[in-house]
XYZ file of C-alpha atoms in Angstrom:
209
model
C 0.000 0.000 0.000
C 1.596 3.459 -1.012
C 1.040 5.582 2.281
C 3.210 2.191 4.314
C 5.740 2.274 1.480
C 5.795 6.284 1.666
C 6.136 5.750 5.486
C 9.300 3.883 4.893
C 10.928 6.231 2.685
C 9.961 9.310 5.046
C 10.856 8.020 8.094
C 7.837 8.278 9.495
C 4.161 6.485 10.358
C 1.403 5.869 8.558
C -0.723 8.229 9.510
C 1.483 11.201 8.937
C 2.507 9.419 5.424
C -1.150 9.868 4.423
C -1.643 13.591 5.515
C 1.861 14.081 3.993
C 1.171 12.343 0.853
C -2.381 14.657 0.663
C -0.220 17.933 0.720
C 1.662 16.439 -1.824
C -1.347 15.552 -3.867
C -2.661 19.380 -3.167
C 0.610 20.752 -4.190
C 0.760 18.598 -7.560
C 3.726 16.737 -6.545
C 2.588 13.300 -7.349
C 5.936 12.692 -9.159
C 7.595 12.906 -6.460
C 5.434 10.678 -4.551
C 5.429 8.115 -7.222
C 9.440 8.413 -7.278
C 9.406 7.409 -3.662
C 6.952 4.630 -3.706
C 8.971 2.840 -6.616
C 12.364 3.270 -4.331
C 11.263 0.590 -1.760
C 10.552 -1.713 -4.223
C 10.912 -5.143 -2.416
C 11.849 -3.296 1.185
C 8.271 -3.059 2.333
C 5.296 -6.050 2.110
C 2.005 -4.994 0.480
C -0.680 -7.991 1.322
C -3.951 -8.432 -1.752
C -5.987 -7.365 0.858
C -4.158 -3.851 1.412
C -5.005 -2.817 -2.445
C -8.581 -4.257 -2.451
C -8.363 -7.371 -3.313
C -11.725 -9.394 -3.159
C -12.258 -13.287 -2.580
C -14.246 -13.164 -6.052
C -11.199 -11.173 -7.900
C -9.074 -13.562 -6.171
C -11.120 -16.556 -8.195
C -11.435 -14.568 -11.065
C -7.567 -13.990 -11.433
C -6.586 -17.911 -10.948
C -8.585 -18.650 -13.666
C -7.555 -15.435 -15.673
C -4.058 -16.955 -15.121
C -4.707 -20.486 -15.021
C -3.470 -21.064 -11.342
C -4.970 -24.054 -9.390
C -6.355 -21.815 -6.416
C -7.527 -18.370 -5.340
C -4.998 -18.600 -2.953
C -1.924 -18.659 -5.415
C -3.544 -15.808 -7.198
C -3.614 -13.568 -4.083
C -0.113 -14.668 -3.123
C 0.876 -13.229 -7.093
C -0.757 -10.160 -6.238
C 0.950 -9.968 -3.029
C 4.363 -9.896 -4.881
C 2.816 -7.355 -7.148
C 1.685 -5.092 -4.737
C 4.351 -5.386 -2.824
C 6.852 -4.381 -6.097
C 4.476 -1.917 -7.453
C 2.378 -0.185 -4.663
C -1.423 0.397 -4.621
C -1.301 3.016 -7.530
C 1.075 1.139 -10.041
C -1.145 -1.945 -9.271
C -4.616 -0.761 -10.222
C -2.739 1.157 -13.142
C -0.651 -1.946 -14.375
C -3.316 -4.714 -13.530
C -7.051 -2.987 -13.629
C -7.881 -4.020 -16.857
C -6.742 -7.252 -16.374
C -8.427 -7.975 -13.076
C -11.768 -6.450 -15.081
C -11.075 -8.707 -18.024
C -10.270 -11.718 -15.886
C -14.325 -11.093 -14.139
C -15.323 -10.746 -17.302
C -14.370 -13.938 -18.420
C -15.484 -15.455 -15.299
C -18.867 -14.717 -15.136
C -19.903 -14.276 -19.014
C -17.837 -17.278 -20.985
C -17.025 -20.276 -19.988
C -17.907 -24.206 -21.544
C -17.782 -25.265 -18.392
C -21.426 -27.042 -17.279
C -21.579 -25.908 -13.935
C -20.946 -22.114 -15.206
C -24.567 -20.661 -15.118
C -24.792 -22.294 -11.426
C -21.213 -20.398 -10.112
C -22.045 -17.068 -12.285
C -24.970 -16.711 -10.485
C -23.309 -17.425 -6.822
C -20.464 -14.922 -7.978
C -23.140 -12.448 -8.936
C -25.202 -13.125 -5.587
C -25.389 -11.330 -2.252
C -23.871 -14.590 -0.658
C -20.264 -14.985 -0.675
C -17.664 -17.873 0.092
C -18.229 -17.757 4.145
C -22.128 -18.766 3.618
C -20.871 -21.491 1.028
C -19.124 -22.874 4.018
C -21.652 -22.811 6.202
C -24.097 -24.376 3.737
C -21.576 -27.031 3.007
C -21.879 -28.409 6.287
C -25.716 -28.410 6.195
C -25.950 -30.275 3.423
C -23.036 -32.234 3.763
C -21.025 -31.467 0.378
C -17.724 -29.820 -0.784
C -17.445 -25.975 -0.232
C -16.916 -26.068 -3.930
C -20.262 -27.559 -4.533
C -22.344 -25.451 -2.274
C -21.340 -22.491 -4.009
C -23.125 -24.155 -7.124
C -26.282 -25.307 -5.298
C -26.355 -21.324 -3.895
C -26.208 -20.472 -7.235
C -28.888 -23.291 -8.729
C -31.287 -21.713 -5.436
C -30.694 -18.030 -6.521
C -31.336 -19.197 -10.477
C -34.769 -20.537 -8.853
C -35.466 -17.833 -6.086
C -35.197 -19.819 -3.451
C -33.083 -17.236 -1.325
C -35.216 -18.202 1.640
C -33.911 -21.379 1.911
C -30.647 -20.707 1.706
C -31.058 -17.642 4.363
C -32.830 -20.400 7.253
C -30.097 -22.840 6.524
C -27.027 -20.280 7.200
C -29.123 -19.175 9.771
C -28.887 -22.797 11.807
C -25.072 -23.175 11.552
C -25.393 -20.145 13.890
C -21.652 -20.190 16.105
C -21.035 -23.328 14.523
C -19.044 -22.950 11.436
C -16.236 -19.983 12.168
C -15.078 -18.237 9.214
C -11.828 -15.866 9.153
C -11.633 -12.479 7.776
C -9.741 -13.622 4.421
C -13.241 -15.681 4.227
C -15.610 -13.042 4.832
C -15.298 -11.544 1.416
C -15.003 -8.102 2.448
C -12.146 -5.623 1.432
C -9.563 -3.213 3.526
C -11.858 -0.462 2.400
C -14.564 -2.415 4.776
C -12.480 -2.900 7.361
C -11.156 0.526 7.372
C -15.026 1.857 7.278
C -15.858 -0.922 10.127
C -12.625 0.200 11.965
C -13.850 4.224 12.121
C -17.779 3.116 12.797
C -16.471 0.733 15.809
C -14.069 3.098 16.786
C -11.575 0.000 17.350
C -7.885 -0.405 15.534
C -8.622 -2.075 11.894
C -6.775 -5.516 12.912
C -9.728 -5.020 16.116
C -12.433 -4.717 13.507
C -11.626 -7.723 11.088
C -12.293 -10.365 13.781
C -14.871 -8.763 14.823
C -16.216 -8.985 11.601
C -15.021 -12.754 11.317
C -16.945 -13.254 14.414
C -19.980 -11.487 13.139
C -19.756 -14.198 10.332
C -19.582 -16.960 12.238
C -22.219 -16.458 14.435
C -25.028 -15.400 11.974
């Protein structure tokens, strides 16, 4: 993320690398800023989640660049961000995150495709798949495409009063939740609590509803 990278470079914390980086910004000096942010290069981590990363990007980007998991796609953009910083990212890798959900949800051959566009398009994400899995006793994998097959039919209902009974019994982590930084930073100021504070107690949210 460019205000932790910044940070480095100035010598300073976060917080005054943002309102630093915003006189910058007033003063037109993003050059400068940009110069900066590409000197750390490698000397300071950038996670997926700390440029916006979704779960459903993460999918969309493993097929995009025919990796076996989600996982090893957010551990590409990882190294990305981490070389590149959150500006460079977007800039470099945008389109090709919007081309790779394009793909995703409008072309594929593969049967099952209606079934996951429709869970990918849904209001349900991969923490409810979870919890459904263990209701009806099948593969994370394969609950997403049931969600999907119920949503197709409008049978939201169902789906709602069978999350509903896994109820603190199926926890799910914050990776799993689907939400972004941008949540947690928005959760974070609402709860008044530290942002690493307000992820688990969104995980926890998760899990118990």
């Amino acid at each position: 993320k460019k205000k932790k990278k910044v940070a480095h470079v100035w010598n300073t914390g976060v917080g005054s690398a943002k309102a630093i980086i915003g006189g910058k910004i007033a003063a037109g000096l993003t050059n400068l800023v940009d110069i900066d942010i590409a000197g750390t290069h490698f000397d300071v981590e950038c996670s997926h989640e700390e440029v916006g990363l979704t779960y459903s990007d993460a999918v969309a980007l493993a097929n995009h660049w025919a990796l076996e998991s989600s996982w090893e796609a957010k551990l590409a953009v990882d190294r990305l961000a981490t070389r590149l910083g959150h500006k460079r990212f977007w800039e470099e890798y945008g389109f090709t995150l919007h081309e790779a959900n394009s793909i995703t949800i409008i072309t594929s051959e593969n049967p099952d495709a209606d079934s996951y566009n429709h869970f990918v398009l849904s209001d349900y994400g991969y923490c409810d798949a979870m919890k459904l899995a263990q209701v009806w006793n099948i593969e994370t994998s394969q609950a997403k495409l049931a969600i999907g097959r119920k949503v197709q039919g409008g049978m939201t209902e169902r789906i709602d009063l069978d999350i509903a009974s896994t109820a603190n019994s199926v926890s799910c982590s914050w990776g799993e939740t689907s939400l972004t930084l941008n949540d947690a930073t928005a959760l974070a100021s609402f709860w008044g609590v530290p942002i690493g504070e307000a992820k688990q107690k969104a995980a926890n949210f998760a899990s118990r509803w």
